[in-house]
Short mmCIF file of N, CA and C in Angstrom, two decimals:
data_model
loop_
_atom_site.label_atom_id
_atom_site.label_comp_id
_atom_site.label_asym_id
_atom_site.label_seq_id
_atom_site.Cartn_x
_atom_site.Cartn_y
_atom_site.Cartn_z
N MET A 1 -15.16 66.63 16.67
CA MET A 1 -14.06 65.69 16.50
C MET A 1 -14.58 64.27 16.67
N ARG A 2 -13.98 63.38 15.96
CA ARG A 2 -14.36 61.97 16.06
C ARG A 2 -13.63 61.36 17.25
N SER A 3 -14.05 61.71 18.45
CA SER A 3 -13.31 61.30 19.65
C SER A 3 -13.21 59.79 19.79
N SER A 4 -14.20 59.07 19.32
CA SER A 4 -14.11 57.62 19.44
C SER A 4 -13.10 57.03 18.45
N LEU A 5 -12.80 57.77 17.39
CA LEU A 5 -11.83 57.30 16.41
C LEU A 5 -10.44 57.88 16.64
N GLU A 6 -10.37 59.02 17.25
CA GLU A 6 -9.09 59.67 17.50
C GLU A 6 -8.94 60.00 18.99
N GLY A 7 -9.27 59.03 19.82
CA GLY A 7 -9.27 59.22 21.27
C GLY A 7 -7.90 59.33 21.88
N TRP A 8 -6.85 59.22 21.10
CA TRP A 8 -5.49 59.39 21.61
C TRP A 8 -5.05 60.85 21.50
N ARG A 9 -5.73 61.63 20.67
CA ARG A 9 -5.29 63.01 20.40
C ARG A 9 -5.55 63.93 21.58
N PHE A 10 -4.67 64.90 21.74
CA PHE A 10 -4.90 65.98 22.70
C PHE A 10 -4.74 67.33 22.02
N THR A 11 -4.42 67.30 20.72
CA THR A 11 -4.40 68.52 19.91
C THR A 11 -5.26 68.30 18.68
N CYS A 12 -5.74 69.38 18.10
CA CYS A 12 -6.55 69.32 16.90
C CYS A 12 -5.70 68.85 15.72
N ALA A 13 -6.20 67.88 14.98
CA ALA A 13 -5.47 67.34 13.83
C ALA A 13 -5.35 68.36 12.70
N VAL A 14 -6.22 69.37 12.68
CA VAL A 14 -6.20 70.36 11.61
C VAL A 14 -5.33 71.56 11.96
N CYS A 15 -5.58 72.18 13.12
CA CYS A 15 -4.87 73.42 13.45
C CYS A 15 -3.78 73.24 14.50
N GLY A 16 -3.78 72.10 15.22
CA GLY A 16 -2.74 71.85 16.21
C GLY A 16 -2.99 72.46 17.58
N SER A 17 -4.12 73.14 17.76
CA SER A 17 -4.39 73.74 19.06
C SER A 17 -4.79 72.67 20.06
N LYS A 18 -4.61 73.00 21.34
CA LYS A 18 -4.93 72.08 22.42
C LYS A 18 -6.43 71.83 22.48
N LEU A 19 -6.82 70.56 22.58
CA LEU A 19 -8.23 70.23 22.72
C LEU A 19 -8.69 70.57 24.13
N VAL A 20 -9.96 70.92 24.26
CA VAL A 20 -10.57 71.27 25.54
C VAL A 20 -11.80 70.39 25.71
N GLU A 21 -11.96 69.83 26.90
CA GLU A 21 -13.16 69.01 27.17
C GLU A 21 -14.37 69.93 27.25
N VAL A 22 -15.48 69.43 26.77
CA VAL A 22 -16.73 70.17 26.88
C VAL A 22 -17.76 69.32 27.61
N GLU A 23 -18.60 69.99 28.36
CA GLU A 23 -19.68 69.29 29.05
C GLU A 23 -20.80 69.02 28.08
N GLN A 24 -21.84 68.38 28.54
CA GLN A 24 -22.99 68.06 27.69
C GLN A 24 -23.64 69.32 27.11
N HIS A 25 -23.50 70.44 27.80
CA HIS A 25 -24.14 71.69 27.37
C HIS A 25 -23.23 72.51 26.45
N LYS A 26 -22.18 71.89 25.95
CA LYS A 26 -21.25 72.51 24.99
C LYS A 26 -20.43 73.65 25.57
N ALA A 27 -20.33 73.72 26.88
CA ALA A 27 -19.49 74.73 27.51
C ALA A 27 -18.17 74.06 27.92
N PRO A 28 -17.07 74.82 27.89
CA PRO A 28 -15.80 74.22 28.32
C PRO A 28 -15.90 73.65 29.72
N CYS A 29 -15.32 72.52 29.94
CA CYS A 29 -15.36 71.86 31.24
C CYS A 29 -14.43 72.58 32.21
N PRO A 30 -14.91 73.01 33.35
CA PRO A 30 -14.10 73.79 34.28
C PRO A 30 -13.15 72.96 35.15
N GLN A 31 -13.12 71.63 35.00
CA GLN A 31 -12.38 70.80 35.94
C GLN A 31 -10.86 70.98 35.89
N VAL A 32 -10.32 71.41 34.77
CA VAL A 32 -8.87 71.52 34.65
C VAL A 32 -8.50 72.94 34.24
N PRO A 33 -8.15 73.80 35.21
CA PRO A 33 -7.85 75.18 34.89
C PRO A 33 -6.54 75.34 34.11
N SER A 34 -5.58 74.49 34.33
CA SER A 34 -4.32 74.58 33.60
C SER A 34 -4.00 73.20 33.04
N THR A 35 -3.03 73.16 32.17
CA THR A 35 -2.68 71.91 31.53
C THR A 35 -1.74 71.12 32.43
N PRO A 36 -2.19 69.97 32.93
CA PRO A 36 -1.25 69.14 33.67
C PRO A 36 -0.17 68.65 32.70
N PHE A 37 1.01 68.46 33.20
CA PHE A 37 2.11 67.89 32.41
C PHE A 37 2.60 68.82 31.30
N ALA A 38 2.47 70.12 31.47
CA ALA A 38 2.93 71.07 30.45
C ALA A 38 4.42 70.93 30.17
N GLU A 39 5.18 70.47 31.16
CA GLU A 39 6.64 70.35 31.00
C GLU A 39 7.05 69.23 30.05
N ILE A 40 6.14 68.35 29.71
CA ILE A 40 6.47 67.24 28.81
C ILE A 40 5.71 67.35 27.49
N TRP A 41 5.32 68.56 27.15
CA TRP A 41 4.51 68.81 25.96
C TRP A 41 5.14 68.24 24.70
N ASN A 42 6.45 68.49 24.48
CA ASN A 42 7.11 68.02 23.25
C ASN A 42 7.14 66.50 23.18
N LYS A 43 7.40 65.85 24.30
CA LYS A 43 7.37 64.37 24.33
C LYS A 43 5.96 63.88 24.02
N ALA A 44 4.96 64.57 24.57
CA ALA A 44 3.57 64.19 24.32
C ALA A 44 3.22 64.35 22.84
N LEU A 45 3.68 65.43 22.22
CA LEU A 45 3.44 65.62 20.79
C LEU A 45 4.09 64.50 19.98
N HIS A 46 5.29 64.10 20.39
CA HIS A 46 5.96 62.99 19.71
C HIS A 46 5.15 61.70 19.87
N GLY A 47 4.65 61.45 21.07
CA GLY A 47 3.81 60.28 21.31
C GLY A 47 2.54 60.31 20.47
N GLN A 48 1.94 61.48 20.35
CA GLN A 48 0.74 61.62 19.53
C GLN A 48 1.08 61.33 18.06
N GLN A 49 2.24 61.79 17.61
CA GLN A 49 2.66 61.52 16.23
C GLN A 49 2.91 60.03 16.01
N LEU A 50 3.47 59.36 17.03
CA LEU A 50 3.66 57.91 16.94
C LEU A 50 2.32 57.21 16.76
N PHE A 51 1.30 57.66 17.51
CA PHE A 51 -0.04 57.09 17.37
C PHE A 51 -0.62 57.39 16.00
N ASP A 52 -0.48 58.63 15.53
CA ASP A 52 -0.97 58.97 14.20
C ASP A 52 -0.34 58.04 13.16
N ASN A 53 0.96 57.87 13.23
CA ASN A 53 1.66 57.01 12.27
C ASN A 53 1.18 55.57 12.36
N ALA A 54 0.98 55.09 13.57
CA ALA A 54 0.55 53.70 13.76
C ALA A 54 -0.88 53.48 13.29
N ILE A 55 -1.78 54.36 13.65
CA ILE A 55 -3.19 54.16 13.37
C ILE A 55 -3.57 54.60 11.95
N ILE A 56 -3.07 55.72 11.54
CA ILE A 56 -3.46 56.24 10.23
C ILE A 56 -2.62 55.63 9.10
N HIS A 57 -1.31 55.49 9.34
CA HIS A 57 -0.41 55.04 8.28
C HIS A 57 0.09 53.60 8.45
N ASN A 58 -0.29 52.96 9.56
CA ASN A 58 0.15 51.59 9.85
C ASN A 58 1.68 51.47 9.87
N GLU A 59 2.34 52.47 10.43
CA GLU A 59 3.80 52.49 10.53
C GLU A 59 4.19 52.80 11.97
N TRP A 60 5.21 52.10 12.46
CA TRP A 60 5.76 52.42 13.76
C TRP A 60 7.18 51.91 13.86
N PRO A 61 7.91 52.39 14.86
CA PRO A 61 9.29 51.92 15.04
C PRO A 61 9.33 50.49 15.59
N TRP A 62 10.25 50.18 16.42
CA TRP A 62 10.47 48.81 16.91
C TRP A 62 9.29 48.24 17.69
N ALA A 63 8.42 49.07 18.23
CA ALA A 63 7.29 48.59 19.04
C ALA A 63 6.04 49.37 18.68
N SER A 64 4.91 48.70 18.81
CA SER A 64 3.63 49.35 18.54
C SER A 64 3.30 50.33 19.67
N PRO A 65 3.08 51.60 19.35
CA PRO A 65 2.70 52.55 20.39
C PRO A 65 1.42 52.16 21.11
N ILE A 66 0.55 51.46 20.42
CA ILE A 66 -0.72 51.03 21.02
C ILE A 66 -0.46 50.01 22.12
N HIS A 67 0.42 49.06 21.86
CA HIS A 67 0.77 48.07 22.89
C HIS A 67 1.50 48.75 24.06
N VAL A 68 2.40 49.66 23.74
CA VAL A 68 3.12 50.37 24.80
C VAL A 68 2.13 51.14 25.66
N PHE A 69 1.18 51.81 25.04
CA PHE A 69 0.14 52.55 25.75
C PHE A 69 -0.59 51.64 26.73
N ARG A 70 -0.96 50.44 26.27
CA ARG A 70 -1.64 49.48 27.15
C ARG A 70 -0.75 49.06 28.32
N MET A 71 0.55 48.90 28.07
CA MET A 71 1.48 48.53 29.15
C MET A 71 1.55 49.61 30.22
N LEU A 72 1.42 50.85 29.80
CA LEU A 72 1.52 51.98 30.74
C LEU A 72 0.34 52.07 31.68
N LEU A 73 -0.73 51.37 31.37
CA LEU A 73 -1.93 51.40 32.21
C LEU A 73 -2.01 50.23 33.18
N VAL A 74 -1.01 49.35 33.13
CA VAL A 74 -0.99 48.20 34.03
C VAL A 74 -0.59 48.68 35.43
N ARG A 75 -1.20 48.08 36.43
CA ARG A 75 -0.90 48.47 37.82
C ARG A 75 0.54 48.13 38.17
N ARG A 76 1.09 48.96 39.02
CA ARG A 76 2.46 48.78 39.47
C ARG A 76 2.49 48.64 40.99
N HIS A 77 3.66 48.25 41.48
CA HIS A 77 3.88 48.18 42.92
C HIS A 77 3.94 49.60 43.48
N CYS A 78 3.20 49.87 44.52
CA CYS A 78 3.23 51.18 45.17
C CYS A 78 4.16 51.12 46.37
N SER A 79 4.83 52.22 46.62
CA SER A 79 5.77 52.28 47.75
C SER A 79 5.00 52.27 49.08
N ARG A 80 5.70 52.00 50.16
CA ARG A 80 5.10 51.98 51.49
C ARG A 80 4.49 53.35 51.80
N THR A 81 5.16 54.42 51.41
CA THR A 81 4.63 55.77 51.66
C THR A 81 3.32 55.97 50.92
N GLU A 82 3.25 55.53 49.66
CA GLU A 82 2.02 55.67 48.90
C GLU A 82 0.90 54.86 49.55
N LEU A 83 1.21 53.66 49.97
CA LEU A 83 0.21 52.82 50.62
C LEU A 83 -0.27 53.44 51.92
N ASP A 84 0.66 54.00 52.71
CA ASP A 84 0.30 54.65 53.97
C ASP A 84 -0.60 55.86 53.74
N ASN A 85 -0.46 56.49 52.58
CA ASN A 85 -1.28 57.66 52.26
C ASN A 85 -2.58 57.27 51.55
N GLY A 86 -2.91 55.98 51.56
CA GLY A 86 -4.15 55.52 50.98
C GLY A 86 -4.13 55.40 49.47
N PHE A 87 -2.96 55.38 48.90
CA PHE A 87 -2.83 55.32 47.45
C PHE A 87 -2.36 53.93 47.06
N ASP A 88 -3.23 53.15 46.41
CA ASP A 88 -2.86 51.77 46.13
C ASP A 88 -3.14 51.33 44.69
N HIS A 89 -3.30 52.27 43.78
CA HIS A 89 -3.61 51.89 42.41
C HIS A 89 -2.72 52.63 41.39
N GLY A 90 -1.43 52.57 41.63
CA GLY A 90 -0.50 53.22 40.72
C GLY A 90 -0.38 52.49 39.40
N ARG A 91 -0.06 53.24 38.36
CA ARG A 91 0.13 52.69 37.02
C ARG A 91 1.60 52.82 36.63
N THR A 92 2.04 51.96 35.72
CA THR A 92 3.45 51.99 35.31
C THR A 92 3.80 53.32 34.64
N ALA A 93 2.84 54.03 34.09
CA ALA A 93 3.11 55.33 33.47
C ALA A 93 3.79 56.29 34.45
N ASN A 94 3.45 56.16 35.73
CA ASN A 94 4.02 57.05 36.75
C ASN A 94 5.53 56.90 36.87
N LEU A 95 6.08 55.77 36.47
CA LEU A 95 7.53 55.56 36.54
C LEU A 95 8.26 56.41 35.51
N LEU A 96 7.59 56.73 34.42
CA LEU A 96 8.19 57.53 33.36
C LEU A 96 7.76 58.99 33.42
N VAL A 97 6.56 59.21 33.92
CA VAL A 97 6.03 60.57 34.07
C VAL A 97 5.61 60.73 35.53
N PRO A 98 6.58 61.09 36.37
CA PRO A 98 6.26 61.25 37.80
C PRO A 98 5.11 62.25 37.99
N GLY A 99 4.20 61.89 38.85
CA GLY A 99 3.03 62.73 39.12
C GLY A 99 1.80 62.28 38.36
N PHE A 100 1.95 61.30 37.47
CA PHE A 100 0.80 60.81 36.71
C PHE A 100 -0.29 60.29 37.66
N ASP A 101 0.10 59.39 38.55
CA ASP A 101 -0.89 58.79 39.46
C ASP A 101 -1.54 59.84 40.36
N GLU A 102 -0.74 60.75 40.84
CA GLU A 102 -1.26 61.81 41.72
C GLU A 102 -2.26 62.69 40.97
N THR A 103 -1.94 63.03 39.72
CA THR A 103 -2.85 63.86 38.92
C THR A 103 -4.15 63.13 38.66
N VAL A 104 -4.07 61.85 38.34
CA VAL A 104 -5.29 61.05 38.12
C VAL A 104 -6.16 61.10 39.37
N GLN A 105 -5.52 60.94 40.52
CA GLN A 105 -6.27 60.95 41.79
C GLN A 105 -6.84 62.35 42.07
N GLN A 106 -6.04 63.40 41.88
CA GLN A 106 -6.50 64.76 42.15
C GLN A 106 -7.67 65.17 41.26
N LEU A 107 -7.65 64.73 40.02
CA LEU A 107 -8.72 65.08 39.09
C LEU A 107 -9.95 64.21 39.28
N GLY A 108 -9.84 63.20 40.14
CA GLY A 108 -10.98 62.32 40.39
C GLY A 108 -11.31 61.44 39.19
N ILE A 109 -10.29 61.14 38.41
CA ILE A 109 -10.47 60.29 37.24
C ILE A 109 -10.36 58.84 37.67
N GLU A 110 -11.26 58.02 37.18
CA GLU A 110 -11.15 56.59 37.47
C GLU A 110 -9.83 56.11 36.85
N PRO A 111 -9.05 55.36 37.62
CA PRO A 111 -7.78 54.89 37.06
C PRO A 111 -8.01 54.17 35.73
N PRO A 112 -7.31 54.63 34.68
CA PRO A 112 -7.53 54.01 33.38
C PRO A 112 -7.12 52.55 33.38
N ARG A 113 -7.75 51.79 32.50
CA ARG A 113 -7.43 50.37 32.35
C ARG A 113 -6.92 50.15 30.94
N GLY A 114 -6.14 49.10 30.78
CA GLY A 114 -5.53 48.80 29.49
C GLY A 114 -6.51 48.52 28.38
N GLY A 115 -7.69 48.03 28.69
CA GLY A 115 -8.66 47.70 27.67
C GLY A 115 -9.51 48.88 27.24
N ARG A 116 -9.36 50.00 27.91
CA ARG A 116 -10.16 51.18 27.62
C ARG A 116 -9.43 52.04 26.60
N PRO A 117 -9.90 52.11 25.37
CA PRO A 117 -9.14 52.77 24.32
C PRO A 117 -9.07 54.29 24.42
N ILE A 118 -10.05 54.91 25.07
CA ILE A 118 -10.06 56.37 25.15
C ILE A 118 -9.91 56.77 26.61
N VAL A 119 -8.90 57.55 26.89
CA VAL A 119 -8.69 58.01 28.26
C VAL A 119 -9.07 59.48 28.33
N PRO A 120 -9.40 59.98 29.52
CA PRO A 120 -9.78 61.38 29.66
C PRO A 120 -8.68 62.33 29.14
N LEU A 121 -9.12 63.38 28.51
CA LEU A 121 -8.23 64.35 27.87
C LEU A 121 -7.12 64.89 28.78
N PRO A 122 -7.37 65.20 30.04
CA PRO A 122 -6.30 65.78 30.86
C PRO A 122 -5.08 64.88 31.05
N ILE A 123 -5.23 63.57 30.92
CA ILE A 123 -4.08 62.69 31.15
C ILE A 123 -3.49 62.13 29.85
N ARG A 124 -4.09 62.44 28.72
CA ARG A 124 -3.54 61.95 27.45
C ARG A 124 -2.11 62.41 27.20
N PRO A 125 -1.79 63.70 27.44
CA PRO A 125 -0.40 64.12 27.19
C PRO A 125 0.62 63.31 28.00
N ALA A 126 0.30 63.00 29.24
CA ALA A 126 1.24 62.23 30.07
C ALA A 126 1.43 60.82 29.52
N LEU A 127 0.34 60.18 29.14
CA LEU A 127 0.45 58.83 28.61
C LEU A 127 1.19 58.82 27.27
N LEU A 128 0.92 59.79 26.43
CA LEU A 128 1.60 59.84 25.13
C LEU A 128 3.07 60.19 25.29
N ALA A 129 3.39 61.04 26.27
CA ALA A 129 4.81 61.33 26.55
C ALA A 129 5.50 60.06 27.03
N ALA A 130 4.83 59.28 27.86
CA ALA A 130 5.41 58.03 28.35
C ALA A 130 5.61 57.05 27.20
N VAL A 131 4.68 57.01 26.24
CA VAL A 131 4.85 56.16 25.06
C VAL A 131 6.11 56.59 24.32
N SER A 132 6.27 57.89 24.13
CA SER A 132 7.45 58.41 23.44
C SER A 132 8.74 58.01 24.16
N ILE A 133 8.72 58.09 25.48
CA ILE A 133 9.91 57.74 26.28
C ILE A 133 10.25 56.26 26.10
N VAL A 134 9.25 55.39 26.16
CA VAL A 134 9.49 53.95 25.99
C VAL A 134 10.06 53.68 24.60
N ILE A 135 9.45 54.27 23.58
CA ILE A 135 9.92 54.06 22.21
C ILE A 135 11.36 54.55 22.06
N ASP A 136 11.68 55.69 22.66
CA ASP A 136 13.04 56.24 22.59
C ASP A 136 14.06 55.39 23.35
N GLN A 137 13.65 54.86 24.50
CA GLN A 137 14.59 54.09 25.34
C GLN A 137 14.75 52.65 24.88
N GLY A 138 13.78 52.13 24.18
CA GLY A 138 13.88 50.78 23.66
C GLY A 138 13.46 49.70 24.64
N PRO A 139 13.76 48.44 24.30
CA PRO A 139 13.32 47.30 25.11
C PRO A 139 13.69 47.35 26.60
N PRO A 140 14.83 47.96 27.00
CA PRO A 140 15.10 48.02 28.44
C PRO A 140 14.01 48.76 29.23
N ALA A 141 13.34 49.71 28.59
CA ALA A 141 12.25 50.43 29.28
C ALA A 141 11.09 49.48 29.57
N ILE A 142 10.79 48.60 28.64
CA ILE A 142 9.71 47.64 28.85
C ILE A 142 10.08 46.67 29.97
N SER A 143 11.33 46.25 30.01
CA SER A 143 11.78 45.36 31.09
C SER A 143 11.64 46.03 32.45
N ALA A 144 12.02 47.30 32.53
CA ALA A 144 11.92 48.04 33.79
C ALA A 144 10.46 48.18 34.22
N LEU A 145 9.58 48.46 33.28
CA LEU A 145 8.16 48.57 33.61
C LEU A 145 7.61 47.24 34.10
N SER A 146 8.01 46.17 33.45
CA SER A 146 7.55 44.83 33.85
C SER A 146 7.96 44.52 35.28
N GLU A 147 9.18 44.86 35.63
CA GLU A 147 9.68 44.60 36.99
C GLU A 147 8.89 45.35 38.05
N ALA A 148 8.25 46.45 37.67
CA ALA A 148 7.51 47.26 38.63
C ALA A 148 6.06 46.79 38.81
N THR A 149 5.62 45.85 37.98
CA THR A 149 4.24 45.40 38.09
C THR A 149 4.10 44.40 39.24
N ILE A 150 2.86 44.16 39.64
CA ILE A 150 2.60 43.31 40.79
C ILE A 150 1.66 42.17 40.45
N PHE A 151 1.88 41.04 41.09
CA PHE A 151 1.01 39.88 41.09
C PHE A 151 0.42 39.57 39.71
N GLY A 152 -0.88 39.46 39.64
CA GLY A 152 -1.57 39.13 38.40
C GLY A 152 -1.40 40.20 37.34
N HIS A 153 -1.07 41.39 37.78
CA HIS A 153 -0.87 42.47 36.82
C HIS A 153 0.39 42.25 36.00
N ARG A 154 1.37 41.54 36.57
CA ARG A 154 2.56 41.20 35.79
C ARG A 154 2.17 40.26 34.65
N LEU A 155 1.26 39.34 34.92
CA LEU A 155 0.79 38.44 33.86
C LEU A 155 0.07 39.22 32.77
N GLN A 156 -0.71 40.19 33.17
CA GLN A 156 -1.39 41.06 32.21
C GLN A 156 -0.35 41.80 31.36
N PHE A 157 0.67 42.32 32.01
CA PHE A 157 1.74 43.04 31.32
C PHE A 157 2.43 42.12 30.32
N GLU A 158 2.80 40.93 30.77
CA GLU A 158 3.50 39.98 29.91
C GLU A 158 2.62 39.53 28.74
N LYS A 159 1.32 39.47 28.95
CA LYS A 159 0.40 39.13 27.86
C LYS A 159 0.44 40.21 26.79
N ILE A 160 0.46 41.47 27.20
CA ILE A 160 0.55 42.58 26.25
C ILE A 160 1.88 42.51 25.49
N VAL A 161 2.97 42.21 26.20
CA VAL A 161 4.27 42.08 25.55
C VAL A 161 4.23 40.95 24.52
N SER A 162 3.63 39.83 24.89
CA SER A 162 3.52 38.69 23.97
C SER A 162 2.71 39.05 22.73
N GLN A 163 1.62 39.78 22.93
CA GLN A 163 0.80 40.20 21.80
C GLN A 163 1.58 41.13 20.88
N MET A 164 2.37 42.02 21.48
CA MET A 164 3.19 42.94 20.70
C MET A 164 4.24 42.17 19.90
N GLN A 165 4.90 41.22 20.54
CA GLN A 165 5.91 40.42 19.86
C GLN A 165 5.32 39.60 18.72
N ALA A 166 4.12 39.06 18.93
CA ALA A 166 3.45 38.30 17.87
C ALA A 166 3.12 39.21 16.69
N GLU A 167 2.69 40.41 16.98
CA GLU A 167 2.38 41.35 15.91
C GLU A 167 3.64 41.75 15.14
N ILE A 168 4.73 41.93 15.86
CA ILE A 168 6.01 42.26 15.20
C ILE A 168 6.43 41.12 14.28
N ARG A 169 6.33 39.89 14.76
CA ARG A 169 6.68 38.73 13.93
C ARG A 169 5.80 38.66 12.69
N ALA A 170 4.52 38.89 12.86
CA ALA A 170 3.58 38.83 11.73
C ALA A 170 3.91 39.93 10.71
N ARG A 171 4.23 41.10 11.19
CA ARG A 171 4.58 42.21 10.28
C ARG A 171 5.85 41.88 9.51
N ARG A 172 6.83 41.28 10.18
CA ARG A 172 8.06 40.90 9.49
C ARG A 172 7.79 39.87 8.42
N THR A 173 6.96 38.88 8.73
CA THR A 173 6.62 37.84 7.77
C THR A 173 5.94 38.43 6.54
N VAL A 174 4.98 39.28 6.77
CA VAL A 174 4.27 39.94 5.66
C VAL A 174 5.25 40.77 4.84
N SER A 175 6.11 41.51 5.52
CA SER A 175 7.10 42.33 4.83
C SER A 175 8.03 41.47 3.95
N GLN A 176 8.46 40.35 4.48
CA GLN A 176 9.32 39.45 3.73
C GLN A 176 8.59 38.87 2.52
N LEU A 177 7.32 38.51 2.69
CA LEU A 177 6.54 37.97 1.59
C LEU A 177 6.33 39.01 0.49
N LEU A 178 6.17 40.27 0.90
CA LEU A 178 5.95 41.32 -0.08
C LEU A 178 7.21 41.64 -0.88
N GLN A 179 8.37 41.27 -0.34
CA GLN A 179 9.64 41.53 -1.04
C GLN A 179 9.86 40.59 -2.21
N PHE A 180 9.16 39.47 -2.23
CA PHE A 180 9.35 38.50 -3.32
C PHE A 180 8.59 38.86 -4.54
#
């Protein structure tokens, strides 16, 4: 698979089966015995389809799934209980897919960053399900995520929102020009 080109996928584009991580020796990676986030599989498939449409067909609904994906990786405010338990690097994705941050920590995955285009396979379904949820809920979901961000991370979040809005305006302008 062209993982660097289709790093959002968690299912095979040809047969639809679940992708499995492999180690350097071409053996299945033993780190994840079961699929985390199995309960949100359909939402994740919808999120994957949104990415396919955006990347392959250059089509998306009111917001770019790519920008939404980046927003979901921005750090959020952690509760006092989380801080007391030594957990201080929560992501906004956890607000839509509870258990995301805990799974990232349990799997020993470095917390993903917004600039990193390919995230580890075990957490892709959660992030894509969260993309689907944001797209379905509309702009109020983005506002709620923004409110949960902290300090300089809010600026990072707002920068992503601004980039998304600029892209939407540009697409509208091009669309209007093509109508003439």
